């Protein structure tokens, strides 16, 4: 009841043979498989796999015949042991191939593979970095040559830059003025001290003159009078120098008017640029109309546009394909 | 002698102030304003003997200030006013004089020029 009949076995074998023969003909294989499945279904419907074992034992009688049949079909031999050396050879072959690739040896550890992976990662990142640097250099070069415009950043906005220059210049001019004023103030203090000293020396000279007149025999009065007069002359010289220095400081202050004049010249340039910017904005404004798609290649642009002959041949070519 | 110096450049205000000091005006006797608006405010608060003003300034320029002083500045309608400016065109000078400016100095100037222009007002 549960065992396969001989006919079923033969049908199964036939179908197996058919499968072998039909390795190059897929549709036939599918039909044979259907048959086999239908037959196997019948077998399985009869019971468990335990019930199948006797049928296999029964079939052992036919196994030599089946082997002979199989051996006859396309030279297939049922010899599992022959596959072992082949498989072994393949593994050795793969090992030797791996060993020959960059000295990689399958020694069970992954350290060498990791090292290689790290090197590859480093090289990749270095290449990426180099590419980025090259791109930046190329970009800078093109901006330098005027091929690309400078990016619209704060430092490239002309009016802002000019305004900044004017403001910085004003601040520095004020600082320079502070320095000049400081020197002028210090000179003023020196001048006042000199006046005090000069007044004292003058009074000393008057005193020594009187003493020298009253006591002409005492030489020290005459000597001190001469020294006092020399000191007064020296102080007058210093006063004169300070006066000249102050004159130069005032001159420097006057020259600083050019800062104001230059600032106004810069403001005039800024005004021209602003007006020009407004004019160009007005000239190029599009009244808010949506942007249309533009043609990439228009006849006459370059040699990339197709000629009439090219067009005909392309049409003909694609007509044939479709 | 009270003097009002009006200029948007702090450097210029200091330069003019220096010259004024050289003429014997103490530092406390002159005030500074950076534009016509500030100057007009000061003119409402104090009485000045001389006004020295620049032309090109933000908010209210020197010409507008002079016109305003001559038309509205009751206390300063006749106060001597000197325009100190980079505007050196003849038409500008005429415009300023017509507006009521008493004297006109083109930048850059030297201290001597300013002294000469201010002397008549100092003597009065």
PDB file of N, CA, C and O in Angstrom, chain A residues 248-290:
ATOM      1  N   UNK A 248      55.583 122.548  13.325  1.00  0.00           N
ATOM      2  CA  UNK A 248      55.521 121.329  12.498  1.00  0.00           C
ATOM      3  C   UNK A 248      54.324 120.453  12.899  1.00  0.00           C
ATOM      4  O   UNK A 248      53.684 119.834  12.037  1.00  0.00           O
ATOM      5  N   UNK A 249      54.044 120.430  14.186  1.00  0.00           N
ATOM      6  CA  UNK A 249      52.882 119.647  14.641  1.00  0.00           C
ATOM      7  C   UNK A 249      51.587 120.239  14.090  1.00  0.00           C
ATOM      8  O   UNK A 249      50.699 119.507  13.639  1.00  0.00           O
ATOM      9  N   UNK A 250      51.510 121.566  14.105  1.00  0.00           N
ATOM     10  CA  UNK A 250      50.314 122.208  13.544  1.00  0.00           C
ATOM     11  C   UNK A 250      50.218 121.935  12.036  1.00  0.00           C
ATOM     12  O   UNK A 250      49.134 121.732  11.489  1.00  0.00           O
ATOM     13  N   UNK A 251      51.405 121.935  11.428  1.00  0.00           N
ATOM     14  CA  UNK A 251      51.433 121.654   9.974  1.00  0.00           C
ATOM     15  C   UNK A 251      50.919 120.231   9.703  1.00  0.00           C
ATOM     16  O   UNK A 251      50.146 119.999   8.772  1.00  0.00           O
ATOM     17  N   UNK A 252      51.373 119.288  10.562  1.00  0.00           N
ATOM     18  CA  UNK A 252      50.926 117.899  10.421  1.00  0.00           C
ATOM     19  C   UNK A 252      49.417 117.795  10.626  1.00  0.00           C
ATOM     20  O   UNK A 252      48.723 117.065   9.904  1.00  0.00           O
ATOM     21  N   UNK A 253      48.937 118.561  11.580  1.00  0.00           N
ATOM     22  CA  UNK A 253      47.485 118.557  11.829  1.00  0.00           C
ATOM     23  C   UNK A 253      46.716 119.117  10.633  1.00  0.00           C
ATOM     24  O   UNK A 253      45.654 118.612  10.263  1.00  0.00           O
ATOM     25  N   UNK A 254      47.283 120.151  10.056  1.00  0.00           N
ATOM     26  CA  UNK A 254      46.642 120.726   8.861  1.00  0.00           C
ATOM     27  C   UNK A 254      46.619 119.711   7.722  1.00  0.00           C
ATOM     28  O   UNK A 254      45.630 119.587   7.000  1.00  0.00           O
ATOM     29  N   UNK A 255      47.757 119.000   7.591  1.00  0.00           N
ATOM     30  CA  UNK A 255      47.836 117.999   6.513  1.00  0.00           C
ATOM     31  C   UNK A 255      46.802 116.875   6.697  1.00  0.00           C
ATOM     32  O   UNK A 255      46.406 116.228   5.726  1.00  0.00           O
ATOM     33  N   UNK A 256      46.395 116.692   7.921  1.00  0.00           N
ATOM     34  CA  UNK A 256      45.403 115.641   8.166  1.00  0.00           C
ATOM     35  C   UNK A 256      44.027 115.985   7.617  1.00  0.00           C
ATOM     36  O   UNK A 256      43.115 115.156   7.616  1.00  0.00           O
ATOM     37  N   UNK A 257      43.891 117.176   7.131  1.00  0.00           N
ATOM     38  CA  UNK A 257      42.650 117.529   6.428  1.00  0.00           C
ATOM     39  C   UNK A 257      42.465 116.636   5.203  1.00  0.00           C
ATOM     40  O   UNK A 257      41.352 116.430   4.746  1.00  0.00           O
ATOM     41  N   UNK A 258      43.596 116.147   4.695  1.00  0.00           N
ATOM     42  CA  UNK A 258      43.493 115.302   3.496  1.00  0.00           C
ATOM     43  C   UNK A 258      42.752 114.004   3.785  1.00  0.00           C
ATOM     44  O   UNK A 258      42.195 113.402   2.872  1.00  0.00           O
ATOM     45  N   UNK A 259      42.768 113.637   5.050  1.00  0.00           N
ATOM     46  CA  UNK A 259      41.955 112.469   5.399  1.00  0.00           C
ATOM     47  C   UNK A 259      40.488 112.765   5.107  1.00  0.00           C
ATOM     48  O   UNK A 259      39.785 111.950   4.495  1.00  0.00           O
ATOM     49  N   UNK A 260      40.047 113.948   5.542  1.00  0.00           N
ATOM     50  CA  UNK A 260      38.641 114.325   5.315  1.00  0.00           C
ATOM     51  C   UNK A 260      38.347 114.457   3.822  1.00  0.00           C
ATOM     52  O   UNK A 260      37.293 114.017   3.346  1.00  0.00           O
ATOM     53  N   UNK A 261      39.301 115.017   3.102  1.00  0.00           N
ATOM     54  CA  UNK A 261      39.102 115.187   1.648  1.00  0.00           C
ATOM     55  C   UNK A 261      39.042 113.819   0.963  1.00  0.00           C
ATOM     56  O   UNK A 261      38.160 113.568   0.128  1.00  0.00           O
ATOM     57  N   UNK A 262      39.961 112.924   1.345  1.00  0.00           N
ATOM     58  CA  UNK A 262      39.957 111.582   0.744  1.00  0.00           C
ATOM     59  C   UNK A 262      38.684 110.814   1.105  1.00  0.00           C
ATOM     60  O   UNK A 262      38.147 110.060   0.290  1.00  0.00           O
ATOM     61  N   UNK A 263      38.231 110.995   2.334  1.00  0.00           N
ATOM     62  CA  UNK A 263      36.987 110.327   2.748  1.00  0.00           C
ATOM     63  C   UNK A 263      35.824 110.781   1.855  1.00  0.00           C
ATOM     64  O   UNK A 263      35.006 109.968   1.423  1.00  0.00           O
ATOM     65  N   UNK A 264      35.815 112.073   1.584  1.00  0.00           N
ATOM     66  CA  UNK A 264      34.727 112.591   0.739  1.00  0.00           C
ATOM     67  C   UNK A 264      34.855 112.096  -0.707  1.00  0.00           C
ATOM     68  O   UNK A 264      33.852 111.903  -1.387  1.00  0.00           O
ATOM     69  N   UNK A 265      36.104 111.898  -1.137  1.00  0.00           N
ATOM     70  CA  UNK A 265      36.299 111.321  -2.482  1.00  0.00           C
ATOM     71  C   UNK A 265      35.779 109.881  -2.508  1.00  0.00           C
ATOM     72  O   UNK A 265      35.147 109.451  -3.478  1.00  0.00           O
ATOM     73  N   UNK A 266      36.074 109.146  -1.452  1.00  0.00           N
ATOM     74  CA  UNK A 266      35.576 107.761  -1.355  1.00  0.00           C
ATOM     75  C   UNK A 266      34.052 107.753  -1.340  1.00  0.00           C
ATOM     76  O   UNK A 266      33.415 106.934  -2.009  1.00  0.00           O
ATOM     77  N   UNK A 267      33.478 108.683  -0.590  1.00  0.00           N
ATOM     78  CA  UNK A 267      32.012 108.752  -0.525  1.00  0.00           C
ATOM     79  C   UNK A 267      31.419 109.077  -1.888  1.00  0.00           C
ATOM     80  O   UNK A 267      30.333 108.618  -2.238  1.00  0.00           O
ATOM     81  N   UNK A 268      32.165 109.873  -2.671  1.00  0.00           N
ATOM     82  CA  UNK A 268      31.686 110.189  -4.022  1.00  0.00           C
ATOM     83  C   UNK A 268      31.691 108.931  -4.896  1.00  0.00           C
ATOM     84  O   UNK A 268      30.753 108.690  -5.649  1.00  0.00           O
ATOM     85  N   UNK A 269      32.747 108.118  -4.761  1.00  0.00           N
ATOM     86  CA  UNK A 269      32.814 106.854  -5.507  1.00  0.00           C
ATOM     87  C   UNK A 269      31.682 105.920  -5.069  1.00  0.00           C
ATOM     88  O   UNK A 269      31.025 105.273  -5.894  1.00  0.00           O
ATOM     89  N   UNK A 270      31.452 105.871  -3.754  1.00  0.00           N
ATOM     90  CA  UNK A 270      30.372 105.027  -3.232  1.00  0.00           C
ATOM     91  C   UNK A 270      29.023 105.459  -3.812  1.00  0.00           C
ATOM     92  O   UNK A 270      28.186 104.618  -4.144  1.00  0.00           O
ATOM     93  N   UNK A 271      28.863 106.751  -3.909  1.00  0.00           N
ATOM     94  CA  UNK A 271      27.602 107.278  -4.451  1.00  0.00           C
ATOM     95  C   UNK A 271      27.419 106.855  -5.909  1.00  0.00           C
ATOM     96  O   UNK A 271      26.323 106.442  -6.320  1.00  0.00           O
ATOM     97  N   UNK A 272      28.516 106.916  -6.671  1.00  0.00           N
ATOM     98  CA  UNK A 272      28.453 106.506  -8.087  1.00  0.00           C
ATOM     99  C   UNK A 272      28.089 105.027  -8.188  1.00  0.00           C
ATOM    100  O   UNK A 272      27.241 104.629  -8.987  1.00  0.00           O
ATOM    101  N   UNK A 273      28.730 104.209  -7.350  1.00  0.00           N
ATOM    102  CA  UNK A 273      28.480 102.762  -7.383  1.00  0.00           C
ATOM    103  C   UNK A 273      27.029 102.459  -6.995  1.00  0.00           C
ATOM    104  O   UNK A 273      26.373 101.623  -7.612  1.00  0.00           O
ATOM    105  N   UNK A 274      26.543 103.152  -5.963  1.00  0.00           N
ATOM    106  CA  UNK A 274      25.138 102.946  -5.545  1.00  0.00           C
ATOM    107  C   UNK A 274      24.181 103.288  -6.680  1.00  0.00           C
ATOM    108  O   UNK A 274      23.237 102.539  -6.956  1.00  0.00           O
ATOM    109  N   UNK A 275      24.444 104.415  -7.323  1.00  0.00           N
ATOM    110  CA  UNK A 275      23.560 104.836  -8.429  1.00  0.00           C
ATOM    111  C   UNK A 275      23.631 103.829  -9.575  1.00  0.00           C
ATOM    112  O   UNK A 275      22.618 103.491 -10.190  1.00  0.00           O
ATOM    113  N   UNK A 276      24.856 103.381  -9.855  1.00  0.00           N
ATOM    114  CA  UNK A 276      25.051 102.398 -10.926  1.00  0.00           C
ATOM    115  C   UNK A 276      24.336 101.083 -10.593  1.00  0.00           C
ATOM    116  O   UNK A 276      23.691 100.471 -11.452  1.00  0.00           O
ATOM    117  N   UNK A 277      24.440 100.682  -9.333  1.00  0.00           N
ATOM    118  CA  UNK A 277      23.780  99.453  -8.886  1.00  0.00           C
ATOM    119  C   UNK A 277      22.264  99.566  -9.043  1.00  0.00           C
ATOM    120  O   UNK A 277      21.607  98.650  -9.551  1.00  0.00           O
ATOM    121  N   UNK A 278      21.714 100.717  -8.624  1.00  0.00           N
ATOM    122  CA  UNK A 278      20.267 100.929  -8.767  1.00  0.00           C
ATOM    123  C   UNK A 278      19.859 100.906 -10.230  1.00  0.00           C
ATOM    124  O   UNK A 278      18.832 100.332 -10.603  1.00  0.00           O
ATOM    125  N   UNK A 279      20.710 101.551 -11.065  1.00  0.00           N
ATOM    126  CA  UNK A 279      20.406 101.609 -12.496  1.00  0.00           C
ATOM    127  C   UNK A 279      20.400 100.204 -13.106  1.00  0.00           C
ATOM    128  O   UNK A 279      19.470  99.837 -13.832  1.00  0.00           O
ATOM    129  N   UNK A 280      21.442  99.426 -12.783  1.00  0.00           N
ATOM    130  CA  UNK A 280      21.537  98.072 -13.350  1.00  0.00           C
ATOM    131  C   UNK A 280      20.418  97.172 -12.830  1.00  0.00           C
ATOM    132  O   UNK A 280      19.877  96.364 -13.579  1.00  0.00           O
ATOM    133  N   UNK A 281      20.088  97.323 -11.558  1.00  0.00           N
ATOM    134  CA  UNK A 281      18.967  96.542 -11.008  1.00  0.00           C
ATOM    135  C   UNK A 281      17.684  96.856 -11.755  1.00  0.00           C
ATOM    136  O   UNK A 281      16.902  95.965 -12.075  1.00  0.00           O
ATOM    137  N   UNK A 282      17.494  98.142 -12.024  1.00  0.00           N
ATOM    138  CA  UNK A 282      16.299  98.548 -12.771  1.00  0.00           C
ATOM    139  C   UNK A 282      16.328  98.027 -14.189  1.00  0.00           C
ATOM    140  O   UNK A 282      15.299  97.630 -14.754  1.00  0.00           O
ATOM    141  N   UNK A 283      17.528  98.024 -14.752  1.00  0.00           N
ATOM    142  CA  UNK A 283      17.674  97.591 -16.146  1.00  0.00           C
ATOM    143  C   UNK A 283      17.409  96.101 -16.312  1.00  0.00           C
ATOM    144  O   UNK A 283      16.828  95.652 -17.297  1.00  0.00           O
ATOM    145  N   UNK A 284      17.813  95.318 -15.319  1.00  0.00           N
ATOM    146  CA  UNK A 284      17.721  93.868 -15.455  1.00  0.00           C
ATOM    147  C   UNK A 284      16.507  93.255 -14.753  1.00  0.00           C
ATOM    148  O   UNK A 284      16.301  92.048 -14.835  1.00  0.00           O
ATOM    149  N   UNK A 285      15.741  94.057 -14.043  1.00  0.00           N
ATOM    150  CA  UNK A 285      14.618  93.463 -13.309  1.00  0.00           C
ATOM    151  C   UNK A 285      13.586  92.923 -14.307  1.00  0.00           C
ATOM    152  O   UNK A 285      13.410  93.478 -15.397  1.00  0.00           O
ATOM    153  N   UNK A 286      12.896  91.833 -13.922  1.00  0.00           N
ATOM    154  CA  UNK A 286      12.040  91.121 -14.875  1.00  0.00           C
ATOM    155  C   UNK A 286      10.558  91.189 -14.518  1.00  0.00           C
ATOM    156  O   UNK A 286       9.765  90.381 -14.970  1.00  0.00           O
ATOM    157  N   UNK A 287      10.189  92.121 -13.689  1.00  0.00           N
ATOM    158  CA  UNK A 287       8.780  92.308 -13.305  1.00  0.00           C
ATOM    159  C   UNK A 287       8.180  91.040 -12.690  1.00  0.00           C
ATOM    160  O   UNK A 287       6.979  90.799 -12.813  1.00  0.00           O
ATOM    161  N   UNK A 288       9.001  90.214 -12.101  1.00  0.00           N
ATOM    162  CA  UNK A 288       8.508  89.045 -11.368  1.00  0.00           C
ATOM    163  C   UNK A 288       7.961  87.926 -12.231  1.00  0.00           C
ATOM    164  O   UNK A 288       7.279  87.041 -11.722  1.00  0.00           O
ATOM    165  N   UNK A 289       8.251  87.948 -13.531  1.00  0.00           N
ATOM    166  CA  UNK A 289       7.771  86.855 -14.388  1.00  0.00           C
ATOM    167  C   UNK A 289       8.549  85.577 -14.057  1.00  0.00           C
ATOM    168  O   UNK A 289       9.743  85.648 -13.783  1.00  0.00           O
ATOM    169  N   UNK A 290       7.852  84.415 -14.122  1.00  0.00           N
ATOM    170  CA  UNK A 290       8.552  83.169 -13.785  1.00  0.00           C
ATOM    171  C   UNK A 290       9.660  82.861 -14.794  1.00  0.00           C
ATOM    172  O   UNK A 290       9.528  83.188 -15.981  1.00  0.00           O
TER     173      UNK A 290
END
